[in-house]
Short mmCIF file of C-alpha atoms in Angstrom, two decimals:
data_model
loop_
_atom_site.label_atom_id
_atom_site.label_comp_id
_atom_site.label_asym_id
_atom_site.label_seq_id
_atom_site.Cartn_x
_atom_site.Cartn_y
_atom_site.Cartn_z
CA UNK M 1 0.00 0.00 0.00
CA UNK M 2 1.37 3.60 -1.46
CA UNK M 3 1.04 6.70 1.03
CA UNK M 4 -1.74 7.94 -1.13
CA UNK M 5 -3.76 5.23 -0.28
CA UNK M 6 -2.95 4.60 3.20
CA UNK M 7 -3.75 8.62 3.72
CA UNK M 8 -6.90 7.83 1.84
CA UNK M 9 -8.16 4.85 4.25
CA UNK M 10 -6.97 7.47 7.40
CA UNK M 11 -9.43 10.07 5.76
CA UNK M 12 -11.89 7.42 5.21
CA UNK M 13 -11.48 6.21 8.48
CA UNK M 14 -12.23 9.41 10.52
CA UNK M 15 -15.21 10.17 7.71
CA UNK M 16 -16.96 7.31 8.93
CA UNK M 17 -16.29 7.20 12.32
CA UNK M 18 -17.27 10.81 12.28
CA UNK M 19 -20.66 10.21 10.73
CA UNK M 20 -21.17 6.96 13.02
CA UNK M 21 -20.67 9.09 16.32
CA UNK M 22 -22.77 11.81 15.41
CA UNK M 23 -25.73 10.24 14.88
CA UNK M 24 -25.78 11.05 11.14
CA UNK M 25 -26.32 7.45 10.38
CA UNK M 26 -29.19 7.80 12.38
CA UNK M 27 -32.05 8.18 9.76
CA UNK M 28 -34.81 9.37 12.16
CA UNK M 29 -32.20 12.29 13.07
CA UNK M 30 -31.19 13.52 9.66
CA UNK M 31 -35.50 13.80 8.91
CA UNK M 32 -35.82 15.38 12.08
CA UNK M 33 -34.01 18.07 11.09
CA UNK M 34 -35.52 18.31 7.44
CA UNK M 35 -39.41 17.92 9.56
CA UNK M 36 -39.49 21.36 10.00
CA UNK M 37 -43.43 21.09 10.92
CA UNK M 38 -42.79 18.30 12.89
CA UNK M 39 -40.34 17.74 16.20
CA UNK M 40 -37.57 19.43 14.44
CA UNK M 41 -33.53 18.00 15.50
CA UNK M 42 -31.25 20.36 15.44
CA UNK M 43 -28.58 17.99 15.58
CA UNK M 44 -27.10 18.47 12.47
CA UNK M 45 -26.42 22.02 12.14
CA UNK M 46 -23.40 20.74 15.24
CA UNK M 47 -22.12 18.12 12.91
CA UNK M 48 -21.93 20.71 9.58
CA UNK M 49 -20.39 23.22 12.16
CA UNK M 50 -18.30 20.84 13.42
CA UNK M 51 -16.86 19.60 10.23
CA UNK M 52 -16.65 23.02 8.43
CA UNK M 53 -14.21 24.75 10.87
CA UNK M 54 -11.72 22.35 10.34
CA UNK M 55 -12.20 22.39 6.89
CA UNK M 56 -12.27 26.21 6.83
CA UNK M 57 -8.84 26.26 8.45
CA UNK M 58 -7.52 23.74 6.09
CA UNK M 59 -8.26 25.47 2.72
CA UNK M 60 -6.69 28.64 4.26
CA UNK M 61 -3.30 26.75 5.01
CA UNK M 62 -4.12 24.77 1.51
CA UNK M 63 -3.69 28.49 0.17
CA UNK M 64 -0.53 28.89 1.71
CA UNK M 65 1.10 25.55 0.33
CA UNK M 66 2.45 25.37 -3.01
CA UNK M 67 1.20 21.71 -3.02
CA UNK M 68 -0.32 18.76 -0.87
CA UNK M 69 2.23 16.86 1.41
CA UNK M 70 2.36 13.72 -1.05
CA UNK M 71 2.93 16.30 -4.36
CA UNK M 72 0.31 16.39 -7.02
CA UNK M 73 -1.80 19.50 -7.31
CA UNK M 74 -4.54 21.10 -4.72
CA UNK M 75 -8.13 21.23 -6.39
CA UNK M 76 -8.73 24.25 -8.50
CA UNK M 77 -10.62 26.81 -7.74
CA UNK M 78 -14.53 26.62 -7.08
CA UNK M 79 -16.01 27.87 -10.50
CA UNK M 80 -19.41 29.73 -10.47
CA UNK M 81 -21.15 27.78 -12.84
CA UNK M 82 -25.03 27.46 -11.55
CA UNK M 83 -26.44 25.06 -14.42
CA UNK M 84 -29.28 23.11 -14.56
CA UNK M 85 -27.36 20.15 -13.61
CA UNK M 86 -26.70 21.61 -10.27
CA UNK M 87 -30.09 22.75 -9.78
CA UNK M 88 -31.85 19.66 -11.15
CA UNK M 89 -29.81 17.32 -9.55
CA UNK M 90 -29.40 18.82 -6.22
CA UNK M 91 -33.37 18.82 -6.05
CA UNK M 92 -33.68 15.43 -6.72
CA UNK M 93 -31.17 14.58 -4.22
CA UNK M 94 -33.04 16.93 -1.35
CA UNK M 95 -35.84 14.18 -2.73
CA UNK M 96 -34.33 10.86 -1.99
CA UNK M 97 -32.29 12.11 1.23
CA UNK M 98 -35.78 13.57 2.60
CA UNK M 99 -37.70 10.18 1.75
CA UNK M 100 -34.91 7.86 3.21
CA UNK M 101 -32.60 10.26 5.57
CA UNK M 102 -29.78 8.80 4.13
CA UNK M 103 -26.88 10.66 1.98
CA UNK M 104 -24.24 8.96 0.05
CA UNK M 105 -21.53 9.01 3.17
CA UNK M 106 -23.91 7.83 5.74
CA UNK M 107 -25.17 4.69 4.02
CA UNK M 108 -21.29 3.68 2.97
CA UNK M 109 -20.48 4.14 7.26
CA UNK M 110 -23.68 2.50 7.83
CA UNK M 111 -23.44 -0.83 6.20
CA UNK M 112 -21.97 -3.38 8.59
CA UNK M 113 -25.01 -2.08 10.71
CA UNK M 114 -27.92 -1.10 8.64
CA UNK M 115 -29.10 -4.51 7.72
CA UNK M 116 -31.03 -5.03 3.91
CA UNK M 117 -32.45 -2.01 3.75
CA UNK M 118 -29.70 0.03 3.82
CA UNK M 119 -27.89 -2.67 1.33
CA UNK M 120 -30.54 -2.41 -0.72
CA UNK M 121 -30.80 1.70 -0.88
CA UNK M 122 -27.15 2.03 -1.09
CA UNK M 123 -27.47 -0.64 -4.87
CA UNK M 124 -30.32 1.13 -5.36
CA UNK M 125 -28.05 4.47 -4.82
CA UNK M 126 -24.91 3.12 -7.17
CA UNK M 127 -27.63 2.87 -9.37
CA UNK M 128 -28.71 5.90 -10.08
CA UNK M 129 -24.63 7.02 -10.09
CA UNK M 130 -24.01 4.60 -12.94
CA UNK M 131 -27.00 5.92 -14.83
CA UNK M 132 -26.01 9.61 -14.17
CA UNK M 133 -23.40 10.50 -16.80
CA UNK M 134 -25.80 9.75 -19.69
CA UNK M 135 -28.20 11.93 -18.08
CA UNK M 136 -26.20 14.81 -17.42
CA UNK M 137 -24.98 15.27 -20.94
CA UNK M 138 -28.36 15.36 -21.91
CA UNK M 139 -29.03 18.12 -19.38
CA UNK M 140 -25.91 20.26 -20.50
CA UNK M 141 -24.85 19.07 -24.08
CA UNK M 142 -22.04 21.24 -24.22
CA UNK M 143 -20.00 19.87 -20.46
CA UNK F 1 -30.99 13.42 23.79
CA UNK F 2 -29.62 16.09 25.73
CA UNK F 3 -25.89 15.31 24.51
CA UNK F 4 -26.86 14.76 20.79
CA UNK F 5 -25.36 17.84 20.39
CA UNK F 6 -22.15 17.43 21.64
CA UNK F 7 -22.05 13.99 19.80
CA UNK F 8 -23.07 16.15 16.88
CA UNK F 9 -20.03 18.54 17.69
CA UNK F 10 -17.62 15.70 17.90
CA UNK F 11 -18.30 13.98 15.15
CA UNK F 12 -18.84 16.84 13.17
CA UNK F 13 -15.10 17.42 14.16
CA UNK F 14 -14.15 14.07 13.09
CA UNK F 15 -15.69 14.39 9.49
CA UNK F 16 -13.74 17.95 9.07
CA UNK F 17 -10.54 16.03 9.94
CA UNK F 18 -10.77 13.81 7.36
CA UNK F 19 -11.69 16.37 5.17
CA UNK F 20 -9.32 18.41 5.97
CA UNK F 21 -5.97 15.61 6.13
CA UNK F 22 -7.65 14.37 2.49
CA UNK F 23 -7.01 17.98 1.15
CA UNK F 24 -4.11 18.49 2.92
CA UNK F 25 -1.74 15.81 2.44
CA UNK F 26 -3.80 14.10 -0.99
CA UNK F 27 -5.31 17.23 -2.10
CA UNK F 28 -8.18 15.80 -2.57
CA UNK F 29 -11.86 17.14 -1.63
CA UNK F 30 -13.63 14.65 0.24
CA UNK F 31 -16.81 14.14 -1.17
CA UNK F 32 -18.51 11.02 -0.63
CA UNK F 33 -20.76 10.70 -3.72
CA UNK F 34 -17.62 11.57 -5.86
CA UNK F 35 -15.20 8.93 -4.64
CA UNK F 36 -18.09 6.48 -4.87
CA UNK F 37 -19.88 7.50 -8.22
CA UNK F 38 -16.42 7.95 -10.19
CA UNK F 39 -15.80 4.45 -9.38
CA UNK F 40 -19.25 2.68 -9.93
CA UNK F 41 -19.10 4.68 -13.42
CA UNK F 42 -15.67 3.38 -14.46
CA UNK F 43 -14.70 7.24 -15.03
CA UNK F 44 -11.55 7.25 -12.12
CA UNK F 45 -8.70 5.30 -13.38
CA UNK F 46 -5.54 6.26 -12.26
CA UNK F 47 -7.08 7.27 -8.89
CA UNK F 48 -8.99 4.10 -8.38
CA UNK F 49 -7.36 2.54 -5.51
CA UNK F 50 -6.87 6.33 -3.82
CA UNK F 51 -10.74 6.08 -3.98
CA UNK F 52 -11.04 1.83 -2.73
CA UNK F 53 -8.82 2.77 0.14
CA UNK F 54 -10.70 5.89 1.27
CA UNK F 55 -14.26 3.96 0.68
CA UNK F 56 -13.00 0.85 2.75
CA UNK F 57 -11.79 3.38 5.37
CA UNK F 58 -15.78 4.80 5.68
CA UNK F 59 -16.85 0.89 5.58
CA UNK F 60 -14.26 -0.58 7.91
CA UNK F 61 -13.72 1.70 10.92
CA UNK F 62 -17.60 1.97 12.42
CA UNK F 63 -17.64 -1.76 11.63
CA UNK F 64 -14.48 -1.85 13.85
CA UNK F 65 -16.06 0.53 16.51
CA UNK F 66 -19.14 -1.85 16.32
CA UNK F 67 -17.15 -4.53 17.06
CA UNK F 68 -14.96 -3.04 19.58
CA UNK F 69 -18.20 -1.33 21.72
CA UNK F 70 -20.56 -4.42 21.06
CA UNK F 71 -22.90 -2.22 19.30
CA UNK F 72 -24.14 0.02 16.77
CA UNK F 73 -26.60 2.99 16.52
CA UNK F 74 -29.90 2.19 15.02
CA UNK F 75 -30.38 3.17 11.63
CA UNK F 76 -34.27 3.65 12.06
CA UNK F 77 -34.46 3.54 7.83
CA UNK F 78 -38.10 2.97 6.82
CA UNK F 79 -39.32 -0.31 5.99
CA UNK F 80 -40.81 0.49 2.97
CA UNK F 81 -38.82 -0.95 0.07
CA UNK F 82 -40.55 1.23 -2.49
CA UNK F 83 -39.18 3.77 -0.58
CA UNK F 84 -35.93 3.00 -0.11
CA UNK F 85 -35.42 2.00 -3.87
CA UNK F 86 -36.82 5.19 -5.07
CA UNK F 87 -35.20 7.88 -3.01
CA UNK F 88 -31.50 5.41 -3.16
CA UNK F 89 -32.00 6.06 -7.48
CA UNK F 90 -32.65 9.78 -6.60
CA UNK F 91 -30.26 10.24 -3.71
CA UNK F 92 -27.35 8.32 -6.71
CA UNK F 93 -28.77 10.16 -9.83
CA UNK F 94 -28.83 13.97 -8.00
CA UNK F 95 -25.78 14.08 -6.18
CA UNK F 96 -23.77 13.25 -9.53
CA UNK F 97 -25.66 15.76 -11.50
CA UNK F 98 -25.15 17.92 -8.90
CA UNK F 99 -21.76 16.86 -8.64
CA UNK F 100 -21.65 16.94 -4.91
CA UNK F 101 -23.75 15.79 -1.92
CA UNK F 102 -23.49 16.60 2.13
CA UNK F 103 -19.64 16.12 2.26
CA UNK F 104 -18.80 17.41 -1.17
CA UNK F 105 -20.79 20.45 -1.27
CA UNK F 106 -21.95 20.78 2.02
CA UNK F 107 -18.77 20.30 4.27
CA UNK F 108 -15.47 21.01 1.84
CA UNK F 109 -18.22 23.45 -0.47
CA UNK F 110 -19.04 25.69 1.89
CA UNK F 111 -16.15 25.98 4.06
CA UNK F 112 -14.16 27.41 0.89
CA UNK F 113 -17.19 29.75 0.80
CA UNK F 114 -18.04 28.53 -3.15
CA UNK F 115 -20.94 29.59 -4.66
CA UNK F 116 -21.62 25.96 -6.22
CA UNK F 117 -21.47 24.52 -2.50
CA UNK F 118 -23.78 26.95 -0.64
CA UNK F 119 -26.43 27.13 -3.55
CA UNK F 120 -26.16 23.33 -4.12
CA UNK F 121 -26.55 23.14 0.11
CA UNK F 122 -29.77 25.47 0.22
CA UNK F 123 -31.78 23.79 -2.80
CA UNK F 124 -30.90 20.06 -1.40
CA UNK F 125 -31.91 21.34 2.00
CA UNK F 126 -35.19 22.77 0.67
CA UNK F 127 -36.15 19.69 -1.33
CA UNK F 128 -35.87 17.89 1.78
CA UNK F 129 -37.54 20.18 3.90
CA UNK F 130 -40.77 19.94 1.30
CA UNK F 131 -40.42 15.89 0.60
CA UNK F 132 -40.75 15.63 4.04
CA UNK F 133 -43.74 17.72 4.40
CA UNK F 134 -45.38 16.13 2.09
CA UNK F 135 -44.79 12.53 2.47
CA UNK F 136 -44.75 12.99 6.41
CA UNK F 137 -47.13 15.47 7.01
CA UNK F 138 -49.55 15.38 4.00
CA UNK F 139 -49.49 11.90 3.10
CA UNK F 140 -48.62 10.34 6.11
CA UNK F 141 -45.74 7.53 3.48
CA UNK F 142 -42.63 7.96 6.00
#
């Protein structure tokens, strides 16, 4: 195993432990805090603060760096670009995580736990992924 | 329920950490439905096993932790398979169009103050807000 990847399963490793201990894995808690009529859970506006300030930190020392510890480039900068892609596909997904309460990183931490169903909504989830490129060409032509 | 918060808080912390060591030292951003959906759709190659490590890492420590504490939190995912089928081929479909999900755009989008991320963050946000108003409140599905 190359550094990459061992710095990869590190990252991987506090993702998911992350998303285990707050609770994010918790469906019930995730459409709490979307059931804004109902008995709304604040719970995770903590875990988005939580993770941002770190994060916040790290692209300001990211910007200091000429490149990442293990070489290669940082990402480029965040374009502006507000197609319908983004719009259409970030409404769907508001869709399916509002049905279920689950987003792509808590049903990966959740499956040695979440028994069928969440094996069966995370196939159901690499589903859609694999039928996405076709579909987003057709949305913008021209990306 | 009372420390949800601070659990919240703490592993809030944890996520940013990754994020943040995953920029840092790979220079990656650490979205979840990209290192997934780049792999499902054959479109990573040279950073395929960047991606297999960092996926098995999500996987393999809370089974580790479930292991190690003799338990695991429930999931509480509805028992509808209609639903879970349906909003798994949304939740899959969107965040690629979208090109980001909770991690992606929420977490390393935001904290870089991009447009993309806090735009993507408010519509997803508001799409959930209304699904679950109507299929909770109005139609009494989940």
């Amino acid at each position: 195993m190359n550094l990459r990847n061992l710095a990869a399963v590190i990252a991987g490793g506090l993702f998911g432990a992350g998303l285990m201990l707050s609770g994010m894995t918790d469906t019930a808690k995730v459409q709490g805090f979307l059931d804004v009529l109902g008995a709304w859970d604040p719970t995770l506006i903590f875990v988005m603060g939580g993770a941002i300030v770190p994060m916040f930190i790290a692209w300001r020392i990211a910007a200091m760096r000429r490149m990442p510890a293990l070489g290669g480039a940082f990402p480029p900068p965040s374009t502006d670009d507000l197609g319908r892609r983004l719009v259409v596909g970030s409404v769907m997904f508001g869709m399916g995580w509002g049905l279920a309460g689950l987003c792509p990183g808590p049903a990966l931490a959740s499956l040695s736990y979440g028994g069928i169903g969440g094996l069966v909504f995370l196939a159901a989830m690499a589903t859609g992924m694999f039928a996405a490129p076709p579909v987003a060409r057709r949305l913008e032509p021209a990306m | 329920m009372e420390q949800d918060w601070i659990w919240g808080l703490v592993g809030g912390g944890l996520i940013g950490l990754g994020a943040a060591f995953y920029l840092l030292v790979n220079g990656r951003i650490m979205g979840a439905s990209g290192i997934l959906g780049a792999v499902v759709d054959g479109s990573a190659r040279e950073t395929r096993s960047e991606r297999l490590w960092f996926l098995a890492g999500v996987i393999g420590v809370p089974a580790v932790l479930m292991l190690v504490t003799g338990g695991a939190p429930d999931t509480n995912l509805t028992g509808n398979w209609v639903v879970v089928i349906a909003a798994g081929l949304l939740v899959g479909l969107g965040t690629r169009l979208a090109n980001g999900c909770t991690s992606g755009h929420g977490v390393c989008g935001i904290s870089r103050l991009s447009i993309r991320g806090i735009v993507a963050t408010l519509i997803y946000i508001g799409a959930g807000v209304l699904t679950v108003a109507l299929f909770r409140h109005a139609l009494g599905v989940i």
